[in-house]
């Protein structure tokens, strides 16, 4: 049975509830798993978990893990990523966002990510900028922070990150009319499919997007590499700068713990890129 957590939360240094909730609450697949391996299976109230560096560099990164918008790899693609980022001097914030379903609607994950960006910027901890690192569906969510908010969903002020790191994300190949798999059925629940239909960041990218580091596997069986090419072309067309790395042979969800393969080098490449663009 999944365990529902209040405090403490995944060994975080800071716990900031979002959206005026008195606290955050989410269910874990395994309450005994280490924070670095945690999987969130349900979210009652979104929460932002902060991890502090020993030597702050004045910047922060919002970390958005994957899970296909029906779960959240809060450990492998959240806490582990946060630990890496704090070792570089960033304040790292892992977002435990709501999932799109009948009780929340399709906009819930993006609304939570926008609220998280506002909260981080208002904290005073990061005077030199806020970036975002998103993997898998979290990479799709990250890219949406540089795109237009759907007009049908309302009028929401943008929260443009200063840099973006996006890994193996389903950018638009899950959207109706843009799949590359013939006769691909809609993804359940209906709110999840509605999210992918409305949020196509390559088609909705705002002009002048922030510098981006994009990393994919060329033979990814879950997220076709065409997503990487679509995102790279969109960045170029919008006048932005994107560094694109495609590893020929790597599993989906390679994250930070795929040893002994060339793809395991991507964090070092990303660190060099962050220095090159002046965010480290």
Short mmCIF file of C-alpha atoms in Angstrom, two decimals:
data_model
loop_
_atom_site.label_atom_id
_atom_site.label_comp_id
_atom_site.label_asym_id
_atom_site.label_seq_id
_atom_site.Cartn_x
_atom_site.Cartn_y
_atom_site.Cartn_z
CA UNK A 1 0.00 0.00 0.00
CA UNK A 2 1.28 3.48 -0.87
CA UNK A 3 2.18 5.71 2.05
CA UNK A 4 1.00 9.29 2.34
CA UNK A 5 3.66 11.69 3.54
CA UNK A 6 3.45 14.99 5.35
CA UNK A 7 6.82 15.71 7.06
CA UNK A 8 9.70 15.12 6.65
CA UNK A 9 9.68 15.11 2.85
CA UNK A 10 12.38 13.32 0.91
CA UNK A 11 15.18 14.72 3.10
CA UNK A 12 14.55 18.26 1.85
CA UNK A 13 16.08 21.28 3.61
CA UNK A 14 13.07 23.45 2.76
CA UNK A 15 9.41 22.53 2.31
CA UNK A 16 7.24 25.15 0.62
CA UNK A 17 3.57 24.30 0.01
CA UNK A 18 2.15 25.78 -3.18
CA UNK A 19 -1.18 27.39 -3.95
CA UNK A 20 -2.00 28.52 -0.38
CA UNK A 21 -2.18 24.95 0.89
CA UNK A 22 -1.35 24.53 4.59
CA UNK A 23 1.11 21.80 3.71
CA UNK A 24 2.00 19.41 0.93
CA UNK A 25 0.79 15.84 0.80
CA UNK A 26 1.60 13.08 -1.65
CA UNK A 27 1.56 9.30 -1.83
CA UNK A 28 4.69 7.21 -2.29
CA UNK A 29 4.90 3.86 -4.01
CA UNK A 30 7.23 2.62 -1.27
CA UNK A 31 7.50 4.49 2.03
CA UNK A 32 10.73 2.63 2.84
CA UNK A 33 12.56 3.64 -0.33
CA UNK A 34 15.46 6.05 -0.02
CA UNK A 35 14.63 9.63 -1.09
CA UNK A 36 16.85 9.15 -4.15
CA UNK A 37 14.59 6.30 -5.32
CA UNK A 38 11.18 7.73 -4.37
CA UNK A 39 8.23 7.39 -6.74
CA UNK A 40 5.18 9.58 -6.16
CA UNK A 41 1.89 7.97 -7.17
CA UNK A 42 -0.63 10.65 -6.16
CA UNK A 43 -0.55 14.32 -5.15
CA UNK A 44 -3.21 15.92 -2.97
CA UNK A 45 -1.46 19.27 -2.57
CA UNK A 46 1.58 20.35 -4.57
CA UNK A 47 4.77 21.17 -2.72
CA UNK A 48 8.21 22.52 -3.53
CA UNK A 49 11.13 20.72 -1.88
CA UNK A 50 14.33 22.73 -1.52
CA UNK A 51 17.89 21.42 -1.28
CA UNK A 52 20.62 23.83 -0.19
CA UNK A 53 24.20 23.89 -1.48
CA UNK A 54 27.22 24.13 0.80
CA UNK A 55 28.57 27.03 -1.25
CA UNK A 56 25.68 28.94 -2.88
CA UNK A 57 26.41 30.53 -6.25
CA UNK A 58 23.40 32.85 -6.09
CA UNK A 59 21.36 30.83 -8.58
CA UNK A 60 18.64 28.21 -8.41
CA UNK A 61 17.33 25.38 -10.53
CA UNK A 62 13.75 24.14 -10.59
CA UNK A 63 13.83 20.34 -11.04
CA UNK A 64 10.94 18.67 -12.87
CA UNK A 65 10.98 14.88 -12.88
CA UNK A 66 9.17 12.56 -15.26
CA UNK A 67 6.56 9.88 -14.86
CA UNK A 68 4.22 10.46 -17.77
CA UNK A 69 1.99 12.82 -15.77
CA UNK A 70 0.51 9.80 -13.94
CA UNK A 71 3.41 9.30 -11.51
CA UNK A 72 6.53 11.25 -10.57
CA UNK A 73 10.07 9.88 -10.48
CA UNK A 74 10.81 12.19 -7.56
CA UNK A 75 13.93 10.25 -6.61
CA UNK A 76 15.86 9.37 -9.76
CA UNK A 77 14.77 12.45 -11.71
CA UNK A 78 14.23 14.74 -8.74
CA UNK A 79 16.30 14.25 -5.58
CA UNK A 80 19.27 12.75 -7.45
CA UNK A 81 19.27 15.68 -9.87
CA UNK A 82 18.97 18.12 -6.97
CA UNK A 83 22.02 16.56 -5.27
CA UNK A 84 24.03 16.98 -8.45
CA UNK A 85 22.95 20.61 -8.77
CA UNK A 86 23.71 21.49 -5.15
CA UNK A 87 27.22 20.09 -5.66
CA UNK A 88 27.61 22.80 -8.32
CA UNK A 89 26.41 25.53 -5.96
CA UNK A 90 22.77 25.86 -7.01
CA UNK A 91 19.79 25.93 -4.72
CA UNK A 92 17.75 23.06 -6.17
CA UNK A 93 13.97 22.84 -5.87
CA UNK A 94 12.13 19.62 -6.70
CA UNK A 95 8.50 20.19 -7.64
CA UNK A 96 5.92 17.64 -6.55
CA UNK A 97 3.17 18.77 -8.90
CA UNK A 98 -0.39 17.62 -9.36
CA UNK A 99 -1.29 15.23 -12.17
CA UNK A 100 -3.89 15.99 -14.86
CA UNK A 101 -7.11 14.13 -14.13
CA UNK A 102 -10.83 14.80 -13.64
CA UNK A 103 -10.22 16.40 -10.26
CA UNK A 104 -7.53 18.85 -11.40
CA UNK A 105 -7.95 19.43 -15.13
CA UNK A 106 -5.26 19.42 -17.82
CA UNK A 107 -3.54 22.65 -16.72
CA UNK A 108 -2.59 21.53 -13.20
CA UNK A 109 1.08 20.56 -13.80
CA UNK A 110 1.88 23.77 -15.69
CA UNK A 111 0.02 25.92 -13.18
CA UNK A 112 2.08 24.35 -10.39
CA UNK A 113 5.35 24.86 -12.30
CA UNK A 114 4.52 28.53 -12.88
CA UNK A 115 3.67 28.95 -9.19
CA UNK A 116 6.96 27.28 -8.26
CA UNK A 117 8.94 29.68 -10.44
CA UNK A 118 7.20 32.65 -8.83
CA UNK A 119 7.91 31.29 -5.36
CA UNK A 120 11.60 30.66 -6.05
CA UNK A 121 12.08 34.13 -7.50
CA UNK A 122 10.30 35.75 -4.54
CA UNK A 123 12.42 33.84 -2.01
CA UNK A 124 15.45 36.13 -2.18
CA UNK A 125 17.74 33.09 -2.28
CA UNK A 126 18.61 33.40 -5.96
CA UNK A 127 19.56 36.95 -6.94
CA UNK A 128 21.53 35.79 -9.98
CA UNK A 129 18.84 33.80 -11.76
CA UNK A 130 16.62 30.73 -11.90
CA UNK A 131 16.94 27.91 -14.40
CA UNK A 132 15.03 24.69 -14.91
CA UNK A 133 16.04 21.05 -15.37
CA UNK A 134 13.32 18.74 -16.71
CA UNK A 135 13.51 15.07 -17.65
CA UNK A 136 10.98 12.99 -19.59
CA UNK A 137 7.49 14.44 -19.02
CA UNK A 138 9.23 16.92 -16.72
CA UNK A 139 11.21 18.04 -19.77
CA UNK A 140 7.97 18.65 -21.62
CA UNK A 141 6.75 20.67 -18.63
CA UNK A 142 10.02 22.60 -18.52
CA UNK A 143 9.80 23.49 -22.22
CA UNK A 144 6.26 24.78 -21.64
CA UNK A 145 7.74 27.44 -19.34
CA UNK A 146 9.30 29.01 -22.45
CA UNK A 147 6.09 28.73 -24.49
CA UNK A 148 2.81 30.61 -24.67
CA UNK A 149 0.16 29.63 -22.11
CA UNK A 150 -2.91 28.36 -24.00
CA UNK A 151 -5.40 31.20 -24.48
CA UNK A 152 -8.28 28.81 -23.84
CA UNK A 153 -6.93 28.20 -20.34
CA UNK A 154 -6.83 31.85 -19.32
CA UNK A 155 -4.41 34.77 -19.13
CA UNK A 156 -1.35 33.84 -17.08
CA UNK A 157 1.87 35.84 -16.75
CA UNK A 158 4.90 33.96 -18.10
CA UNK A 159 7.75 32.79 -15.90
CA UNK A 160 10.69 32.52 -18.29
CA UNK A 161 13.65 30.55 -16.90
CA UNK A 162 17.14 31.96 -17.43
CA UNK A 163 18.50 28.64 -18.73
CA UNK A 164 16.88 25.31 -19.53
CA UNK A 165 18.09 21.71 -19.43
CA UNK A 166 15.71 19.28 -21.15
CA UNK A 167 16.18 15.53 -21.36
CA UNK A 168 14.31 12.82 -23.32
CA UNK A 169 11.04 14.78 -23.25
CA UNK A 170 7.86 14.03 -25.28
CA UNK A 171 7.67 17.53 -26.73
CA UNK A 172 4.80 17.12 -29.20
CA UNK A 173 4.68 13.57 -30.53
CA UNK A 174 1.86 12.79 -28.07
CA UNK A 175 -0.29 15.61 -29.46
CA UNK A 176 -3.23 14.90 -31.73
CA UNK A 177 -2.20 15.27 -35.37
CA UNK A 178 1.52 15.31 -34.55
CA UNK A 179 2.25 11.74 -33.56
CA UNK A 180 4.85 9.78 -35.48
CA UNK A 181 3.27 6.44 -34.58
CA UNK A 182 0.44 5.66 -36.97
CA UNK A 183 -3.01 5.44 -35.35
CA UNK A 184 -1.61 6.15 -31.88
CA UNK A 185 -4.57 6.05 -29.47
CA UNK A 186 -5.26 8.93 -27.04
CA UNK A 187 -3.41 8.69 -23.74
CA UNK A 188 -5.50 8.12 -20.61
CA UNK A 189 -6.85 9.88 -18.69
CA UNK A 190 -8.54 12.33 -21.06
CA UNK A 191 -7.06 15.29 -19.18
CA UNK A 192 -3.54 14.03 -19.88
CA UNK A 193 -4.24 13.84 -23.61
CA UNK A 194 -5.84 17.30 -23.44
CA UNK A 195 -2.63 18.59 -21.83
CA UNK A 196 -0.46 17.22 -24.62
CA UNK A 197 -2.84 18.53 -27.27
CA UNK A 198 -2.81 22.04 -25.80
CA UNK A 199 0.84 22.21 -24.73
CA UNK A 200 3.08 21.79 -27.77
CA UNK A 201 6.09 23.90 -26.79
CA UNK A 202 7.86 23.57 -30.12
CA UNK A 203 4.82 25.11 -31.87
CA UNK A 204 4.09 27.65 -29.11
CA UNK A 205 7.61 28.76 -28.24
CA UNK A 206 7.92 32.43 -27.32
CA UNK A 207 10.44 34.55 -29.26
CA UNK A 208 13.93 34.72 -27.82
CA UNK A 209 13.88 31.62 -25.62
CA UNK A 210 16.61 31.16 -22.99
CA UNK A 211 19.74 29.12 -23.72
CA UNK A 212 18.91 25.41 -23.70
CA UNK A 213 20.83 22.18 -23.25
CA UNK A 214 18.91 19.30 -24.86
CA UNK A 215 19.86 15.63 -24.41
CA UNK A 216 18.19 12.52 -25.88
CA UNK A 217 18.80 8.91 -26.84
CA UNK A 218 18.69 8.25 -30.57
CA UNK A 219 17.08 4.84 -30.10
CA UNK A 220 14.66 5.75 -27.27
CA UNK A 221 11.74 3.29 -27.59
CA UNK A 222 9.43 5.43 -25.44
CA UNK A 223 10.10 9.01 -26.56
CA UNK A 224 11.09 9.20 -30.25
CA UNK A 225 14.18 11.26 -30.95
CA UNK A 226 12.09 13.35 -33.36
CA UNK A 227 11.10 15.29 -30.25
CA UNK A 228 14.69 16.47 -29.90
CA UNK A 229 14.83 17.61 -33.51
CA UNK A 230 11.51 19.43 -33.22
CA UNK A 231 12.69 21.25 -30.12
CA UNK A 232 16.05 22.16 -31.62
CA UNK A 233 14.43 23.55 -34.78
CA UNK A 234 11.92 25.52 -32.74
CA UNK A 235 14.69 27.07 -30.64
CA UNK A 236 16.59 28.09 -33.75
CA UNK A 237 13.50 29.50 -35.46
CA UNK A 238 12.65 31.53 -32.34
CA UNK A 239 16.10 33.10 -32.24
CA UNK A 240 17.41 31.09 -29.32
CA UNK A 241 20.57 29.10 -28.70
CA UNK A 242 20.29 25.35 -28.09
CA UNK A 243 22.99 22.75 -27.57
CA UNK A 244 21.69 19.39 -28.74
CA UNK A 245 23.23 16.06 -27.71
CA UNK A 246 21.88 12.80 -29.10
CA UNK A 247 23.45 9.59 -27.80
CA UNK A 248 23.02 6.79 -30.31
CA UNK A 249 22.39 4.01 -27.81
CA UNK A 250 20.87 4.72 -24.41
CA UNK A 251 17.77 3.66 -22.48
CA UNK A 252 14.78 5.88 -21.93
CA UNK A 253 15.00 7.48 -18.51
CA UNK A 254 18.80 7.41 -18.36
CA UNK A 255 18.83 10.21 -15.77
CA UNK A 256 22.07 10.31 -13.74
CA UNK A 257 22.45 6.65 -12.84
CA UNK A 258 23.19 4.85 -16.10
CA UNK A 259 26.86 3.93 -15.58
CA UNK A 260 29.38 2.56 -18.03
CA UNK A 261 27.64 4.03 -21.06
CA UNK A 262 28.54 7.14 -23.06
CA UNK A 263 25.26 8.79 -22.00
CA UNK A 264 26.53 8.85 -18.41
CA UNK A 265 28.79 11.73 -19.48
CA UNK A 266 25.90 14.13 -20.14
CA UNK A 267 26.00 15.84 -16.70
CA UNK A 268 29.66 16.75 -17.27
CA UNK A 269 28.82 18.12 -20.70
CA UNK A 270 25.95 20.06 -19.19
CA UNK A 271 28.20 21.50 -16.48
CA UNK A 272 30.65 22.71 -19.14
CA UNK A 273 27.74 24.25 -21.07
CA UNK A 274 26.42 26.02 -17.96
CA UNK A 275 29.86 27.60 -17.52
CA UNK A 276 29.98 28.56 -21.20
CA UNK A 277 26.61 30.38 -21.06
CA UNK A 278 27.59 32.14 -17.82
CA UNK A 279 25.18 30.42 -15.44
CA UNK A 280 27.84 28.66 -13.38
#
